Amino acid sequence: MTVNSNQLNFILDNTPAEQNIMLVGKHGIGKSRILEDYFSKKGSRVVTLFLGQMSDPGDLIGLPEKNEKTGKTDFMLPYWFPIDDEPVVLFLDELNRARPEVLQTIMDLTLNRKLAGKSLPKGSRIISAVNNGNEYQLTDLDPALVSRFNIYEFSPTVQDWLDWAEKSGLDKRIIDFISENPEYLDGDGSTSESSLERSPDRRSWERTSDIIKKFPELDDLHKPIVSGIIGAQVTSLFFKFVRANDIPSARAILCDDFSEAEKKLEKLSPVDFTQVNNSIFNFIESKNYGDEQKKLIPQNLEKYIDFMSEKKSRETFSHFISLISAKNFPETLFFISSECKSVYRKIFEAL
């Protein structure tokens, strides 16, 4: 049986610390993320060990040293081992990528909560994550080791991810795209096992957001960098979606038919208007418009001001005014005061 994010939270809430948990699932679906978020909110210390990167047991248990008092060999505590007697959440990532000799060390840890004779603090948890599928290079796990875990196949829903993405502030264009095209959240199914062609997953959408969120408008210049993260095919679909559903640009608002831009503005949130307001000020400041466009700006800017004050919250208009008060756009302020006198008057009547 598969579990989603809400069900996993319930499992974590109600499983005693002494019982180990193993999450099974595809890479990039958020196994590590949900665990780190869950326990961080609880105030627990999470120690993540990437077992697939460990070359021998010494990476896990520490280096041997001679005890001068006893003449016997001790092991130096590894960097992550808790010495303050406070419980930790030990997250064993990539468990089925670990070398067999590393897995032997894990046996005692999962059964007795001991590592090289040293016990984890009482109340510590051990949770592991494994990838499943023929496309991975995996190590067969010993049935005795597997038996020490409660095993759950983790398959978070698209809505789980959308809720997380909204709370985490991912780029709205990505959230909207996945809302309408959920089949592209976890790959498009076009990538062969031997190919290096990228295919999207939840992790790659987050990386894409980190890059594009600073660009109010996306064009062909941005395509290559996005393509290297989510793949060429999905990038093409994403950009087509963005162009059809994007927040209207400052040029579209000020230099084109305002009624067309208004249709998109009506769908925007107050947060979206901070982006629109900034783009308008930057556009006027740049003077990147011709004489014919310059004639349209005063009347369209007034329509935009009236739209905000009449159809949107006071908050959106206040943000627009704050950009003038900040005095970071001297050319824009001069243009409004000299070319858009009615707009200038309305702004200062609102102060």
XYZ file of C-alpha atoms in Angstrom:
351
model
C 0.000 0.000 0.000
C 1.291 3.454 -0.871
C 1.069 6.439 1.481
C 0.810 10.130 0.681
C 2.221 13.057 2.652
C -0.667 13.322 5.102
C -0.606 9.592 5.789
C 3.159 9.693 6.278
C 2.793 12.488 8.813
C 0.303 10.344 10.719
C 2.728 7.404 10.628
C 5.558 9.555 11.942
C 3.316 10.954 14.679
C 2.320 7.512 15.937
C 5.351 5.256 15.437
C 7.447 4.780 18.589
C 11.022 6.055 18.338
C 12.465 2.567 18.802
C 10.760 1.317 15.612
C 12.674 1.981 12.404
C 10.959 3.300 9.295
C 11.925 2.740 5.661
C 10.502 4.854 2.831
C 10.515 3.327 -0.625
C 9.988 5.425 -3.719
C 11.293 7.006 -6.879
C 14.108 9.541 -6.670
C 13.164 13.209 -6.572
C 9.678 12.794 -5.067
C 10.564 14.481 -1.776
C 11.398 11.640 0.621
C 14.273 13.569 2.183
C 12.453 16.883 2.097
C 9.319 15.776 3.927
C 11.325 14.049 6.656
C 13.604 17.022 7.219
C 10.645 19.426 7.264
C 8.628 17.239 9.616
C 11.330 16.768 12.239
C 12.698 20.303 11.961
C 9.244 21.614 12.869
C 9.335 19.304 15.895
C 12.645 20.838 16.952
C 14.494 17.557 16.422
C 18.050 17.374 15.176
C 18.199 15.544 11.854
C 21.452 13.873 10.793
C 21.456 12.778 7.162
C 23.975 10.155 6.093
C 24.319 9.429 2.380
C 25.284 5.787 2.587
C 25.804 5.444 -1.147
C 28.758 7.829 -0.881
C 30.560 5.882 1.867
C 33.502 3.799 0.693
C 33.995 1.708 3.859
C 32.637 1.298 7.421
C 35.136 3.850 8.711
C 33.112 6.602 7.069
C 30.233 5.607 9.316
C 31.772 4.482 12.608
C 34.880 6.678 12.658
C 38.604 5.922 12.546
C 40.291 3.411 14.901
C 42.740 4.643 17.556
C 44.652 3.018 20.377
C 43.353 3.568 23.890
C 46.536 4.331 25.859
C 44.974 3.257 29.153
C 43.653 -0.122 28.066
C 45.918 -0.805 25.124
C 42.863 -1.741 23.114
C 41.455 -0.226 19.943
C 38.708 2.371 20.191
C 36.968 4.216 17.444
C 36.989 8.000 17.263
C 33.442 9.279 17.216
C 32.361 10.412 13.731
C 31.493 14.080 13.276
C 27.745 13.467 13.428
C 27.546 11.296 16.545
C 25.640 13.096 19.355
C 27.772 13.724 22.439
C 25.239 15.815 24.396
C 22.944 12.858 25.126
C 20.166 14.562 23.127
C 18.198 12.240 20.813
C 18.643 12.600 17.077
C 16.815 11.517 13.961
C 19.313 9.465 11.975
C 18.268 9.546 8.337
C 19.986 6.811 6.328
C 19.574 7.993 2.771
C 20.338 5.776 -0.227
C 20.356 2.672 1.986
C 20.204 0.306 -0.975
C 23.107 2.047 -2.679
C 25.474 1.317 0.209
C 28.356 -1.142 -0.119
C 27.777 -4.537 1.549
C 30.457 -3.838 4.183
C 28.724 -0.589 5.131
C 25.396 -2.404 5.391
C 26.931 -4.849 7.871
C 27.673 -1.911 10.154
C 24.076 -0.745 9.827
C 22.819 -4.085 11.189
C 23.887 -3.407 14.778
C 22.792 0.207 14.538
C 19.243 -0.645 13.506
C 18.813 -3.480 16.023
C 20.617 -2.258 19.120
C 20.997 1.491 18.482
C 24.760 1.006 18.816
C 27.689 1.932 16.611
C 31.133 0.489 17.403
C 29.943 -0.166 20.946
C 28.596 3.359 21.518
C 24.871 3.820 22.022
C 22.707 6.491 20.460
C 20.895 8.686 23.006
C 17.594 7.316 24.233
C 14.695 8.438 22.046
C 16.742 8.590 18.853
C 15.038 7.507 15.657
C 16.376 5.689 12.614
C 14.690 6.280 9.291
C 15.933 5.149 5.905
C 15.018 5.915 2.311
C 15.568 3.674 -0.686
C 14.967 4.075 -4.397
C 13.138 1.365 -6.269
C 13.156 0.630 -9.973
C 15.246 -1.087 -12.618
C 16.907 2.163 -13.658
C 18.990 2.368 -10.468
C 22.272 0.682 -9.561
C 21.243 -0.905 -6.285
C 22.573 -3.270 -3.651
C 20.371 -6.173 -2.591
C 19.393 -5.740 1.034
C 19.749 -8.590 3.503
C 16.307 -9.861 4.604
C 17.491 -9.664 8.222
C 18.193 -5.947 7.780
C 14.919 -5.308 5.958
C 12.991 -7.031 8.736
C 14.142 -4.356 11.180
C 12.133 -1.644 9.414
C 8.487 -0.749 9.044
C 8.313 -0.326 5.275
C 6.121 2.189 3.436
C 5.976 2.968 -0.241
C 5.868 6.740 -0.383
C 3.915 8.268 -3.251
C 2.979 11.885 -2.509
C 0.098 13.247 -4.522
C 0.305 16.158 -6.921
C -1.794 18.187 -4.493
C 0.700 17.412 -1.721
C 3.379 19.006 -3.853
C 1.251 21.973 -4.907
C 0.433 22.757 -1.277
C 4.121 22.563 -0.368
C 5.164 24.642 -3.393
C 2.664 27.367 -2.497
C 3.865 27.547 1.113
C 7.508 27.467 0.036
C 7.127 30.333 -2.422
C 7.968 28.526 -5.643
C 7.480 30.505 -8.819
C 3.773 30.903 -9.467
C 4.168 30.062 -13.156
C 5.450 26.615 -12.224
C 2.643 26.051 -9.730
C 0.063 27.049 -12.347
C 1.683 24.839 -14.988
C 1.689 21.751 -12.759
C -1.879 22.491 -11.638
C -3.004 22.233 -15.249
C -0.457 19.627 -16.352
C 0.077 17.294 -13.360
C 1.510 14.564 -15.586
C 4.743 16.574 -15.870
C 5.468 16.799 -12.157
C 7.296 13.482 -11.999
C 8.653 13.139 -15.533
C 7.257 12.963 -19.020
C 8.098 9.301 -19.611
C 10.184 10.066 -22.691
C 13.652 9.473 -21.269
C 15.353 6.137 -21.940
C 17.391 4.433 -19.234
C 20.682 5.011 -21.057
C 19.985 8.614 -22.056
C 21.339 11.735 -20.368
C 18.335 13.714 -21.577
C 16.763 15.455 -18.601
C 13.251 14.691 -17.444
C 11.461 16.686 -14.742
C 10.914 15.637 -11.164
C 9.895 17.523 -8.039
C 13.474 18.377 -7.191
C 14.165 19.789 -10.658
C 11.052 21.977 -10.582
C 12.337 23.532 -7.367
C 15.712 24.227 -9.003
C 13.924 25.751 -11.984
C 11.975 28.040 -9.670
C 15.173 29.223 -7.984
C 16.445 30.411 -11.371
C 13.385 31.879 -13.096
C 11.726 33.639 -10.160
C 14.009 36.668 -10.673
C 12.799 37.067 -14.257
C 9.295 38.585 -14.526
C 9.274 37.672 -18.213
C 10.681 34.573 -19.885
C 11.892 34.450 -23.468
C 14.072 32.285 -25.696
C 17.195 33.402 -23.840
C 15.990 31.516 -20.760
C 15.092 28.298 -22.553
C 18.537 26.607 -22.558
C 19.103 26.976 -18.822
C 15.637 25.600 -18.028
C 16.022 22.817 -20.579
C 19.097 21.552 -18.735
C 16.965 21.110 -15.609
C 13.641 19.695 -16.802
C 14.426 18.599 -20.369
C 13.801 20.130 -23.781
C 10.334 18.695 -24.374
C 8.770 19.852 -21.119
C 10.596 23.193 -21.342
C 8.902 23.869 -24.676
C 5.497 23.089 -23.200
C 6.189 25.144 -20.084
C 7.247 28.227 -22.061
C 4.204 27.936 -24.307
C 2.027 27.790 -21.205
C 3.772 30.777 -19.622
C 3.351 32.916 -22.715
C -0.354 32.133 -22.768
C -0.942 32.599 -19.047
C 1.820 34.852 -17.781
C 1.466 37.966 -15.696
C 1.135 40.781 -18.249
C 4.353 42.663 -18.893
C 4.770 46.380 -18.261
C 4.978 46.915 -22.014
C 1.670 45.086 -22.532
C -0.004 47.186 -19.825
C 1.368 50.580 -20.840
C 1.887 50.355 -24.599
C -0.825 48.003 -25.880
C -4.589 47.712 -25.558
C -5.144 47.971 -21.802
C -8.385 45.989 -21.947
C -6.408 42.899 -22.968
C -3.980 43.305 -20.074
C -6.881 43.941 -17.717
C -8.242 40.437 -18.326
C -5.029 38.990 -16.896
C -4.729 41.591 -14.136
C -8.131 40.563 -12.779
C -6.765 37.092 -11.995
C -3.720 38.293 -10.072
C -3.175 38.238 -6.326
C -1.869 41.228 -4.301
C 1.549 39.559 -4.255
C 1.514 39.391 -8.057
C 0.890 43.127 -8.215
C 4.153 43.838 -6.410
C 5.867 42.195 -9.370
C 3.751 44.139 -11.874
C 4.347 47.454 -10.091
C 8.086 46.938 -10.047
C 8.127 46.022 -13.726
C 6.169 49.186 -14.614
C 8.609 51.422 -12.746
C 11.606 49.663 -14.277
C 10.101 49.959 -17.755
C 9.479 53.693 -17.516
C 12.858 54.224 -15.866
C 14.617 52.427 -18.731
C 12.959 54.615 -21.412
C 12.869 51.527 -23.583
C 9.953 52.736 -25.697
C 9.390 54.793 -28.826
C 7.526 58.046 -29.345
C 4.262 56.357 -30.342
C 4.390 54.124 -27.285
C 5.236 57.122 -25.113
C 1.914 58.706 -26.095
C -0.003 55.671 -24.816
C 1.717 55.390 -21.452
C -0.092 58.277 -19.628
C -3.601 57.096 -20.467
C -2.823 53.408 -19.852
C -1.037 54.177 -16.608
C -4.120 56.065 -15.410
C -6.303 53.095 -16.357
C -3.970 50.856 -14.378
C -4.107 53.166 -11.345
C -7.904 53.278 -11.518
C -8.038 49.504 -11.880
C -5.999 48.982 -8.719
C -7.916 51.511 -6.645
C -11.356 50.369 -7.810
C -11.064 46.619 -8.392
C -8.156 45.527 -6.233
C -7.213 45.919 -2.598
C -5.806 49.110 -1.145
C -2.639 47.135 -0.548
C -1.784 46.948 -4.256
C -2.173 50.697 -4.776
C -0.218 51.427 -1.595
C 2.680 49.381 -2.915
C 2.670 51.413 -6.134
C 2.786 54.633 -4.110
C 5.591 53.287 -1.929
C 7.799 52.889 -4.992
C 7.475 56.609 -5.636
C 8.116 57.477 -2.005
C 11.264 55.344 -1.999
C 12.798 57.673 -4.623
C 14.618 54.834 -6.333
C 13.113 55.732 -9.702
C 13.866 59.411 -10.382
C 13.208 59.207 -14.141
C 9.866 57.489 -13.516
C 8.844 60.116 -10.985
C 9.802 62.886 -13.425
C 7.874 61.216 -16.242
C 4.728 60.801 -14.123
C 4.869 64.372 -12.806
C 5.456 65.899 -16.243
C 3.621 63.588 -18.661
C 0.929 61.975 -16.464
C -0.422 64.893 -14.444
C -3.766 63.270 -13.665
C -1.975 60.154 -12.408
C 0.373 62.334 -10.367
C -2.591 64.078 -8.770
C -4.372 60.838 -7.906
C -1.245 59.409 -6.318
C -0.671 62.365 -4.063
C -4.336 62.640 -3.169
C -3.987 59.097 -1.867
C -0.956 59.877 0.286
